[in-house]
Short mmCIF file of C-alpha atoms in Angstrom, two decimals:
data_model
loop_
_atom_site.label_atom_id
_atom_site.label_comp_id
_atom_site.label_asym_id
_atom_site.label_seq_id
_atom_site.Cartn_x
_atom_site.Cartn_y
_atom_site.Cartn_z
CA MET A 22 -4.17 20.16 39.87
CA LYS A 23 -1.43 20.83 37.26
CA LYS A 24 0.28 17.68 35.97
CA HIS A 25 4.01 17.18 35.38
CA THR A 26 4.76 17.42 31.68
CA VAL A 27 7.15 15.07 29.91
CA VAL A 28 8.03 15.99 26.33
CA ILE A 29 9.62 13.18 24.36
CA CYS A 30 11.42 13.90 21.01
CA THR A 31 10.42 11.42 18.44
CA GLY A 32 12.57 12.81 15.73
CA THR A 33 14.73 10.61 13.48
CA LEU A 34 18.16 11.23 15.26
CA CYS A 35 16.71 10.81 18.69
CA HIS A 36 15.08 7.54 17.61
CA VAL A 37 18.23 6.01 16.02
CA LEU A 38 20.46 7.09 18.96
CA GLY A 39 18.68 5.07 21.56
CA GLY A 40 15.32 6.88 21.89
CA SER A 41 13.21 4.14 20.36
CA GLU A 42 11.92 2.86 23.66
CA LEU A 43 10.99 6.31 25.04
CA PRO A 44 7.59 6.47 23.49
CA SER A 45 6.58 3.50 25.64
CA LEU A 46 7.44 5.45 28.82
CA GLY A 47 3.85 5.43 29.76
CA GLN A 48 3.85 1.72 30.34
CA SER A 49 6.85 1.94 32.75
CA LEU A 50 5.20 4.58 34.90
CA PRO A 51 4.36 3.45 38.48
CA GLU A 52 0.60 3.25 39.02
CA ALA A 53 0.65 6.08 41.54
CA TRP A 54 2.15 8.51 39.11
CA ARG A 55 -0.11 7.93 36.24
CA ASP A 56 -2.56 10.75 37.08
CA LEU A 57 0.21 13.04 37.99
CA VAL A 58 2.18 12.90 34.61
CA ASN A 59 1.27 14.05 31.20
CA ILE A 60 3.38 12.52 28.45
CA LYS A 61 3.60 14.26 24.98
CA GLY A 62 5.61 13.91 21.96
CA SER A 63 7.41 16.37 19.64
CA PRO A 64 8.21 15.62 16.06
CA CYS A 65 11.60 17.24 16.60
CA MET A 66 12.69 19.46 19.48
CA GLY A 67 15.60 20.94 17.40
CA TYR A 68 18.37 20.28 19.94
CA CYS A 69 20.14 17.94 17.52
CA LYS A 70 20.93 20.90 15.32
CA ASP A 71 23.39 21.91 18.05
CA GLY A 72 26.30 19.42 17.64
CA ALA A 73 27.33 19.82 21.37
CA MET A 74 24.31 18.10 22.79
CA GLN A 75 23.76 14.41 22.90
CA PRO A 76 20.40 12.79 21.71
CA PRO A 77 17.94 11.44 22.63
CA PHE A 78 16.19 14.39 24.27
CA VAL A 79 13.43 14.51 26.75
CA GLU A 80 12.14 17.50 28.63
CA VAL A 81 10.48 17.19 32.15
CA ASN A 82 8.65 20.35 33.05
CA GLY A 83 11.10 22.11 30.78
CA GLU A 84 14.26 20.61 32.22
CA LEU A 85 16.25 19.08 29.42
CA ILE A 86 17.54 15.48 29.78
CA GLN A 87 20.27 14.47 27.30
CA GLU A 88 21.10 10.92 26.35
CA ALA A 89 17.74 10.17 27.86
CA SER A 90 16.62 6.59 28.75
CA VAL A 91 13.49 5.43 30.47
CA SER A 92 15.24 5.03 33.77
CA LYS A 93 16.73 8.47 33.54
CA VAL A 94 13.42 10.05 32.83
CA LEU A 95 11.84 8.24 35.69
CA ASP A 96 14.58 9.33 38.08
CA CYS A 97 14.08 12.93 36.91
CA LEU A 98 10.37 12.63 37.27
CA GLU A 99 10.68 11.26 40.90
CA LYS A 100 12.77 14.26 41.67
CA HIS A 101 10.11 16.55 40.24
CA ILE A 102 7.34 14.85 41.92
CA ALA A 103 9.11 14.74 45.40
CA HIS A 104 9.86 18.48 45.23
CA GLY A 105 6.22 19.03 44.08
CA THR A 106 7.44 21.15 41.10
CA LYS A 107 4.57 21.72 38.86
CA GLU A 108 4.31 22.76 35.36
CA LYS A 109 5.08 26.47 35.10
CA MET B 14 -13.63 9.79 -24.85
CA LYS B 15 -12.31 10.68 -21.47
CA LYS B 16 -9.14 9.09 -20.28
CA MET B 17 -9.77 6.86 -17.19
CA PHE B 18 -7.42 5.70 -14.62
CA ILE B 19 -7.32 1.97 -14.08
CA ASP B 20 -6.79 1.05 -10.53
CA ILE B 21 -5.48 -2.50 -10.53
CA ASP B 22 -4.59 -4.83 -7.62
CA TYR B 23 -4.34 -8.56 -7.15
CA GLY B 24 -3.57 -10.93 -4.26
CA PHE B 25 -3.14 -14.66 -3.66
CA THR B 26 -3.08 -17.35 -1.16
CA PRO B 27 -1.55 -20.67 -1.93
CA LYS B 28 -3.29 -23.98 -1.20
CA PHE B 29 -3.16 -25.02 2.37
CA GLY B 30 0.21 -26.67 3.07
CA GLN B 31 1.86 -25.03 -0.02
CA ILE B 32 4.33 -22.23 0.19
CA VAL B 33 4.16 -21.30 -3.38
CA CYS B 34 0.99 -20.21 -5.34
CA GLY B 35 0.24 -21.97 -8.65
CA ASP B 36 -1.49 -18.99 -9.92
CA VAL B 37 0.32 -16.13 -11.58
CA PHE B 38 -0.86 -12.63 -12.32
CA LEU B 39 1.18 -10.21 -14.51
CA SER B 40 0.33 -6.82 -15.80
CA GLU B 41 2.01 -4.06 -17.68
CA LYS B 42 1.03 -0.58 -18.62
CA ILE B 43 2.11 0.62 -22.05
CA LYS B 44 2.31 4.24 -21.49
CA ASN B 45 2.82 5.47 -25.20
CA GLU B 46 -0.10 3.25 -26.35
CA ASN B 47 -2.38 4.17 -23.49
CA ARG B 48 -2.93 0.46 -22.93
CA LEU B 49 -3.01 -1.87 -20.02
CA ILE B 50 -2.58 -5.59 -20.28
CA ALA B 51 -3.05 -8.03 -17.49
CA VAL B 52 -2.85 -11.88 -17.44
CA LEU B 53 -4.08 -14.34 -14.88
CA SER B 54 -2.83 -17.82 -15.27
CA ASP B 55 -3.54 -20.94 -13.22
CA GLY B 56 -1.11 -23.77 -13.54
CA LEU B 57 -2.14 -27.39 -13.44
CA GLY B 58 -1.96 -28.81 -9.76
CA SER B 59 -0.40 -26.72 -7.08
CA GLY B 60 3.04 -25.89 -5.70
CA ILE B 61 6.20 -25.14 -7.58
CA LYS B 62 5.32 -27.17 -10.81
CA ALA B 63 1.93 -25.25 -11.11
CA ASN B 64 3.74 -21.99 -10.47
CA ILE B 65 6.33 -22.71 -13.24
CA LEU B 66 3.63 -23.63 -15.67
CA ALA B 67 1.63 -20.52 -14.75
CA ASN B 68 4.55 -18.24 -14.93
CA MET B 69 5.50 -19.46 -18.36
CA THR B 70 1.97 -19.08 -19.67
CA ALA B 71 1.39 -15.65 -18.20
CA THR B 72 4.86 -14.32 -19.53
CA MET B 73 4.08 -15.69 -22.99
CA ALA B 74 0.49 -14.48 -22.99
CA LEU B 75 1.64 -11.08 -21.91
CA ASN B 76 4.32 -10.65 -24.48
CA PHE B 77 2.31 -12.16 -27.32
CA THR B 78 -0.55 -9.65 -26.54
CA ILE B 79 1.79 -6.72 -26.19
CA ASN B 80 3.08 -7.50 -29.66
CA ASP B 81 -0.36 -7.98 -31.08
CA GLN B 82 -0.15 -11.54 -32.02
CA PRO B 83 -3.36 -13.19 -33.15
CA ILE B 84 -4.85 -15.12 -30.26
CA GLU B 85 -5.10 -18.37 -32.02
CA ARG B 86 -1.41 -18.40 -32.67
CA SER B 87 -0.56 -17.32 -29.07
CA ALA B 88 -2.76 -20.02 -27.63
CA ALA B 89 -1.17 -22.69 -29.80
CA SER B 90 2.31 -21.57 -29.09
CA ILE B 91 1.54 -21.62 -25.37
CA ARG B 92 0.11 -25.14 -25.56
CA ASP B 93 3.18 -26.37 -27.55
CA THR B 94 5.65 -24.87 -25.10
CA LEU B 95 4.35 -26.16 -21.86
CA PRO B 96 6.00 -29.21 -20.49
CA VAL B 97 3.82 -32.24 -20.35
CA ASP B 98 2.77 -33.59 -16.88
CA PRO B 99 4.25 -37.11 -16.53
CA GLN B 100 1.29 -38.47 -14.54
CA ARG B 101 -1.62 -36.89 -16.29
CA LYS B 102 0.03 -36.77 -19.78
CA ILE B 103 -1.32 -33.24 -20.39
CA ALA B 104 0.28 -29.91 -20.51
CA PHE B 105 -2.13 -27.36 -19.09
CA ALA B 106 -2.24 -23.88 -17.65
CA SER B 107 -5.39 -21.86 -18.04
CA PHE B 108 -5.27 -18.10 -18.78
CA THR B 109 -7.32 -14.84 -18.88
CA ILE B 110 -5.91 -11.96 -20.83
CA VAL B 111 -7.38 -8.44 -20.31
CA ASP B 112 -6.33 -6.00 -23.08
CA THR B 113 -7.71 -2.59 -22.21
CA GLU B 114 -7.28 0.88 -23.47
CA PHE B 115 -7.56 3.97 -21.20
CA ASP B 116 -10.58 5.12 -23.12
CA GLY B 117 -12.26 1.95 -21.97
CA GLN B 118 -12.10 -0.27 -25.15
CA THR B 119 -11.65 -3.66 -23.68
CA ARG B 120 -10.90 -7.16 -24.94
CA ILE B 121 -10.80 -10.14 -22.75
CA ILE B 122 -9.58 -13.61 -23.79
CA GLU B 123 -10.22 -16.63 -21.65
CA TYR B 124 -9.16 -20.14 -21.70
CA GLY B 125 -10.03 -22.59 -18.90
CA ASN B 126 -10.41 -20.02 -16.09
CA PRO B 127 -13.78 -19.19 -14.48
CA GLN B 128 -15.52 -16.41 -16.25
CA PHE B 129 -14.57 -12.90 -15.28
CA LEU B 130 -17.23 -10.66 -13.79
CA VAL B 131 -17.96 -7.01 -14.70
CA PHE B 132 -19.75 -4.65 -12.42
CA ARG B 133 -21.14 -1.33 -13.63
CA LYS B 134 -21.35 0.57 -10.33
CA ASP B 135 -22.91 -2.21 -8.15
CA LYS B 136 -24.77 -4.00 -10.91
CA LEU B 137 -23.36 -7.27 -12.31
CA LEU B 138 -23.36 -6.98 -16.20
CA THR B 139 -24.10 -9.93 -18.55
CA ILE B 140 -21.83 -9.98 -21.47
CA ASP B 141 -21.83 -12.28 -24.44
CA HIS B 142 -18.90 -14.54 -24.82
CA GLN B 143 -17.76 -15.58 -28.30
CA PHE B 144 -15.86 -18.82 -28.74
CA LEU B 145 -13.14 -19.30 -31.34
CA ALA B 146 -13.26 -22.37 -33.59
CA ASP B 147 -11.69 -24.70 -31.09
CA GLY B 148 -14.51 -24.03 -28.70
CA GLU B 149 -12.16 -23.55 -25.84
CA VAL B 150 -10.78 -20.09 -26.21
CA SER B 151 -13.45 -17.22 -25.70
CA ILE B 152 -13.07 -13.55 -26.85
CA THR B 153 -15.14 -10.78 -25.25
CA GLU B 154 -15.13 -7.25 -26.40
CA PHE B 155 -16.86 -4.48 -24.61
CA GLN B 156 -16.66 -0.79 -23.74
CA THR B 157 -16.05 -0.02 -20.09
CA GLN B 158 -17.15 3.24 -18.46
CA ILE B 159 -16.07 5.07 -15.35
CA GLU B 160 -17.07 3.18 -12.06
CA ASP B 161 -16.78 -0.25 -13.85
CA ARG B 162 -14.92 -2.97 -12.23
CA ILE B 163 -13.59 -6.27 -13.87
CA VAL B 164 -12.92 -9.04 -11.42
CA LEU B 165 -10.72 -11.94 -12.48
CA PHE B 166 -10.18 -14.90 -10.26
CA SER B 167 -8.89 -18.47 -10.31
CA ASP B 168 -11.03 -21.51 -9.70
CA GLY B 169 -9.78 -21.51 -6.10
CA VAL B 170 -12.21 -18.65 -5.57
CA SER B 171 -15.20 -20.05 -7.43
CA GLN B 172 -14.71 -23.46 -6.01
CA SER B 173 -13.97 -22.37 -2.47
CA GLY B 174 -16.19 -24.07 0.09
CA ILE B 175 -16.88 -26.83 -2.38
CA GLY B 176 -18.55 -29.82 -0.65
CA ARG B 177 -19.86 -27.83 2.31
CA LYS B 178 -23.45 -28.67 3.06
CA ASP B 179 -24.56 -25.05 2.49
CA MET B 180 -22.56 -24.58 -0.70
CA PRO B 181 -22.15 -27.98 -2.32
CA PHE B 182 -20.83 -26.64 -5.65
CA GLY B 183 -18.56 -24.07 -4.14
CA TRP B 184 -18.90 -20.30 -4.33
CA GLU B 185 -21.07 -20.09 -7.36
CA THR B 186 -21.05 -17.03 -9.66
CA ASP B 187 -24.49 -15.80 -8.78
CA GLN B 188 -23.78 -15.97 -5.12
CA MET B 189 -20.41 -14.41 -5.56
CA GLY B 190 -21.75 -11.65 -7.75
CA GLY B 191 -24.37 -10.84 -5.11
CA VAL B 192 -21.78 -10.51 -2.41
CA ILE B 193 -19.51 -8.24 -4.54
CA SER B 194 -22.51 -6.19 -5.50
CA GLN B 195 -23.36 -5.74 -1.81
CA ILE B 196 -19.75 -4.69 -1.02
CA ILE B 197 -19.68 -2.20 -3.83
CA GLU B 198 -23.18 -0.79 -2.81
CA LYS B 199 -22.03 -0.18 0.75
CA ASP B 200 -18.79 1.46 -0.29
CA SER B 201 -19.15 2.82 -3.81
CA GLY B 202 -15.53 3.96 -4.04
CA ILE B 203 -13.83 0.71 -2.82
CA SER B 204 -10.42 0.56 -4.24
CA ALA B 205 -9.11 -2.55 -6.18
CA TYR B 206 -7.02 -3.43 -3.35
CA GLU B 207 -9.76 -3.36 -0.68
CA LEU B 208 -12.22 -5.29 -2.99
CA ARG B 209 -9.90 -8.13 -3.90
CA LYS B 210 -8.91 -8.44 -0.24
CA ARG B 211 -12.51 -8.89 0.78
CA ILE B 212 -13.04 -11.43 -2.12
CA ILE B 213 -9.99 -13.50 -1.09
CA GLY B 214 -10.93 -13.15 2.61
CA GLN B 215 -14.32 -14.53 1.85
CA SER B 216 -12.90 -17.38 -0.20
CA ILE B 217 -10.63 -18.47 2.59
CA LEU B 218 -13.58 -18.27 5.00
CA ASN B 219 -15.62 -20.51 2.60
CA ASP B 220 -12.80 -22.97 2.89
CA ILE B 221 -12.87 -22.52 6.67
CA GLY B 222 -9.26 -21.22 6.77
CA LYS B 223 -7.70 -23.98 4.90
CA PRO B 224 -7.78 -23.17 1.00
CA SER B 225 -8.41 -26.34 -0.96
CA ASP B 226 -6.75 -24.79 -3.98
CA ASP B 227 -4.65 -21.72 -4.95
CA ILE B 228 -6.79 -18.66 -4.45
CA THR B 229 -6.03 -15.60 -6.63
CA CYS B 230 -8.11 -12.62 -7.34
CA ALA B 231 -7.43 -9.45 -9.33
CA VAL B 232 -9.59 -6.34 -9.64
CA LEU B 233 -9.39 -3.59 -12.38
CA TYR B 234 -11.29 -0.51 -11.27
CA PHE B 235 -11.80 2.17 -13.94
CA ARG B 236 -12.22 5.48 -12.25
CA ASN B 237 -11.41 9.21 -12.31
CA PRO B 238 -7.81 9.52 -11.04
CA ARG B 239 -7.48 10.06 -7.31
CA LYS B 240 -4.62 12.34 -6.36
CA LEU B 241 -2.29 12.26 -3.32
CA LEU B 242 0.39 14.68 -2.37
CA VAL B 243 3.35 13.37 -0.38
CA CYS B 244 5.59 16.07 0.99
CA THR B 245 8.87 15.23 2.67
CA GLY B 246 11.84 17.23 3.72
CA PRO B 247 12.43 20.94 4.30
CA PRO B 248 12.89 23.32 1.31
CA TYR B 249 16.57 24.01 0.33
CA SER B 250 16.03 27.66 1.22
CA LYS B 251 13.92 28.86 4.05
CA ASN B 252 11.99 31.44 1.93
CA LYS B 253 10.37 28.50 0.13
CA ASP B 254 8.77 27.36 3.34
CA GLU B 255 5.69 29.45 2.74
CA GLU B 256 5.34 28.13 -0.87
CA MET B 257 5.52 24.53 0.36
CA ALA B 258 2.88 25.09 3.05
CA ALA B 259 0.64 26.76 0.48
CA THR B 260 1.00 23.88 -2.01
CA ILE B 261 -0.16 21.50 0.61
CA ARG B 262 -3.13 23.58 1.72
CA ASP B 263 -4.21 24.18 -1.92
CA PHE B 264 -3.94 20.60 -2.94
CA GLU B 265 -7.12 18.95 -4.12
CA GLY B 266 -6.88 15.48 -2.57
CA ARG B 267 -5.39 13.82 0.51
CA THR B 268 -1.96 14.87 1.76
CA VAL B 269 0.83 13.06 3.64
CA LEU B 270 3.78 14.69 5.44
CA CYS B 271 6.93 12.63 6.13
CA GLY B 272 9.46 14.42 8.36
CA GLY B 273 9.55 15.97 11.74
CA THR B 274 11.01 19.24 10.56
CA THR B 275 8.66 19.27 7.60
CA ALA B 276 5.75 18.90 9.93
CA LEU B 277 7.03 21.68 12.16
CA ILE B 278 7.34 24.06 9.15
CA VAL B 279 3.78 23.29 7.93
CA ALA B 280 2.34 23.67 11.48
CA ARG B 281 4.28 26.96 11.87
CA GLU B 282 3.13 28.43 8.57
CA TRP B 283 -0.41 27.38 9.12
CA GLY B 284 -0.52 28.42 12.86
CA GLU B 285 -1.71 24.91 13.81
CA GLU B 286 -0.74 22.63 16.68
CA ILE B 287 1.11 19.28 16.24
CA GLU B 288 0.01 16.35 18.42
CA VAL B 289 2.21 13.27 18.51
CA ASP B 290 0.26 10.01 18.77
CA MET B 291 1.76 8.38 21.96
CA LYS B 292 -0.83 5.61 21.98
CA HIS B 293 0.39 3.47 18.98
CA PHE B 294 4.00 3.00 18.36
CA THR B 295 6.29 0.42 16.98
CA SER B 296 9.90 -0.06 18.15
CA ASP B 297 11.60 0.46 14.85
CA ILE B 298 10.20 3.74 13.64
CA PRO B 299 8.92 6.80 15.40
CA PRO B 300 5.21 7.45 15.87
CA ILE B 301 2.76 9.49 13.70
CA SER B 302 1.42 12.95 14.49
CA TYR B 303 -1.65 14.93 13.76
CA ILE B 304 -1.87 18.23 12.15
CA LYS B 305 -5.34 19.64 11.35
CA GLY B 306 -5.73 19.67 7.63
CA VAL B 307 -3.19 16.98 6.73
CA SER B 308 -4.27 13.42 6.32
CA LEU B 309 -1.14 11.68 7.66
CA VAL B 310 1.98 12.90 9.36
CA THR B 311 4.88 10.68 9.91
CA GLU B 312 8.64 10.79 10.77
CA GLY B 313 10.70 11.04 7.56
CA ILE B 314 13.51 8.91 6.44
CA LEU B 315 13.10 5.82 8.65
CA THR B 316 9.47 5.49 7.77
CA LEU B 317 10.01 6.12 4.12
CA CYS B 318 12.88 3.48 4.05
CA LYS B 319 10.63 0.96 5.80
CA ALA B 320 7.85 1.66 3.32
CA ALA B 321 10.10 1.29 0.40
CA GLU B 322 11.29 -2.02 1.70
CA LEU B 323 7.67 -3.22 2.25
CA LEU B 324 6.55 -2.02 -1.14
CA LYS B 325 9.43 -3.82 -2.68
CA HIS B 326 8.62 -7.16 -1.16
CA GLY B 327 4.85 -6.63 -1.01
CA ASN B 328 4.56 -7.88 2.55
CA TYR B 329 3.06 -4.70 4.08
CA GLU B 330 0.10 -6.65 5.42
CA ASP B 331 2.37 -8.47 7.81
CA VAL B 332 3.25 -5.51 9.89
CA ASP B 333 1.04 -4.08 12.55
CA ARG B 334 -2.11 -2.16 11.50
CA HIS B 335 -0.85 0.93 13.25
CA ASP B 336 2.66 0.77 11.81
CA PRO B 337 3.29 4.26 10.32
CA ALA B 338 5.04 2.73 7.30
CA ARG B 339 1.95 0.67 6.63
CA LEU B 340 -0.23 3.81 7.03
CA VAL B 341 1.82 5.52 4.32
CA ILE B 342 1.59 2.48 2.01
CA GLN B 343 -2.18 2.46 2.47
CA GLU B 344 -2.41 5.99 1.33
CA LEU B 345 0.00 5.38 -1.64
CA LEU B 346 -1.94 2.32 -2.79
CA SER B 347 -5.42 3.78 -2.58
CA HIS B 348 -4.49 6.69 -4.90
CA ASP B 349 -3.77 6.74 -8.60
CA HIS B 350 -1.51 9.82 -9.19
CA ILE B 351 0.96 10.50 -6.51
CA ASP B 352 2.82 13.78 -6.51
CA PHE B 353 6.05 13.87 -4.35
CA LEU B 354 7.15 17.27 -3.20
CA VAL B 355 10.71 16.68 -1.92
CA GLY B 356 12.64 19.24 0.07
CA THR B 357 16.25 19.14 -0.74
CA LYS B 358 17.79 20.61 2.36
CA ILE B 359 20.37 18.28 3.82
CA ASN B 360 19.91 17.57 7.56
CA GLU B 361 23.43 18.12 8.93
CA ALA B 362 22.63 16.12 11.95
CA HIS B 363 22.12 13.06 9.76
CA GLN B 364 25.53 13.27 8.20
CA ASP B 365 27.57 12.03 11.04
CA PRO B 366 29.46 8.96 9.81
CA SER B 367 29.44 7.54 13.38
CA LEU B 368 25.65 6.97 13.38
CA PRO B 369 24.75 3.35 14.05
CA VAL B 370 22.54 2.96 11.02
CA GLU B 371 22.54 4.05 7.52
CA LEU B 372 20.34 7.10 6.93
CA GLU B 373 19.70 7.10 3.25
CA ILE B 374 19.51 10.23 1.34
CA ARG B 375 15.80 11.42 1.07
CA ARG B 376 15.85 11.90 -2.69
CA ASN B 377 17.13 8.35 -3.36
CA VAL B 378 14.41 6.79 -1.15
CA ILE B 379 11.68 8.77 -2.84
CA LYS B 380 12.92 7.83 -6.33
CA LYS B 381 12.93 4.18 -5.19
CA ILE B 382 9.28 4.43 -3.98
CA ALA B 383 8.21 6.23 -7.18
CA TYR B 384 9.80 3.65 -9.30
CA LEU B 385 8.18 0.91 -7.40
CA LEU B 386 4.75 2.59 -7.56
CA GLU B 387 5.03 2.95 -11.31
CA LYS B 388 6.51 -0.38 -12.12
CA LYS B 389 5.07 -2.74 -9.59
CA TYR B 390 1.92 -1.07 -8.56
CA LEU B 391 1.10 0.69 -11.87
CA LYS B 392 0.57 4.02 -10.41
CA GLU B 393 1.57 7.44 -11.82
CA ALA B 394 4.14 9.31 -9.86
CA THR B 395 5.64 12.63 -10.32
CA LEU B 396 8.60 14.12 -8.43
CA LYS B 397 9.15 17.78 -7.75
CA TYR B 398 12.05 19.19 -5.83
CA ILE B 399 11.86 22.35 -3.73
#
């Protein structure tokens, strides 16, 4: 079974603009989801170079979340899991 | 005679219940004379008063030695200057002065401290001490070789555990020499920092966690220089990316990368994957990553700023073991020559004045770290901009 993939940007800008809690996302995952979700990090996803977008950035199965927070990522994951969308 | 590098480090723990240590260790490298002078002084008693006595003694001893004053005169001046203790009616601070040249010619002057130990590889050497006319100050001259270690310590170390049933006279020299020999035998390249940490740790253990005197230990380790490359920041122009990646690949020694974009460039040039460590993280700085072929990969400016602060205050052992800034410091302090390769490209995304924290300019942080490494930790640092 393919897992849902979450990529968290751990770059400087994402970190200072509210992303410092994101790496601990794994601890906030509900028990039932733990085997369904694969959490990865990226040194910098590069979106910050485009001034129009708002950090911090997280991708869920390739879908970009701007101004990401733990609750926003969980909401998005819930949607993906409910629809059964798997990693492409 | 081949020029050696002297890896030097010291640490202390105040007597239980005191907040200030009554022992002082000072050292200075005199670059144009190829000479290093280190002084360990133990002030009478403990606490602030002892610290002031020791500080005065160490500073005087250091400066007299730098200016090549005869030892008899230095010792007399120090004794005349120290304030007299109103209760005990004596002025006293013991000292050990190490005056060594980078070719290994070493002179050690001792007054009142426990005798220093010298290890050649893992063997404890016996060295003759010659006493001056007053019978109190001793002078020892010898030639050190590569892989020698000089261990200096205050009586808090040699008397740790005193009165315990199994060690009624404290941690005696023979016993201590045996323990240190064993440590070196197990890890022949152990750095000054690691060794003095082990010695101080054992002394505190001997005192069952409550040091009965100020504990100070310093180690001088004569060795071939170890080199470290710290690379941070993308090059000013993109066509230098290849050069930067090649410099890191061809470097003989361990390498550290600080910066997300820098890491991406290196991984791209090498065709390697980057894996971010999502298991260990601290809330104030981003996590480390792994690239095959690089010893340590961290985020850039936040990690470096934190490392600079910790280096400045010397309290890096208080932070978590997995803290990326502490990992960077461990790499820096376990090497002798540190080359910094600094990319000068400005990250536009960091220039927004509405950002909630001050993001310092990379070049300034690196300059600060290099300055601290040279002045405070007696390393050699070179800076190269790309």
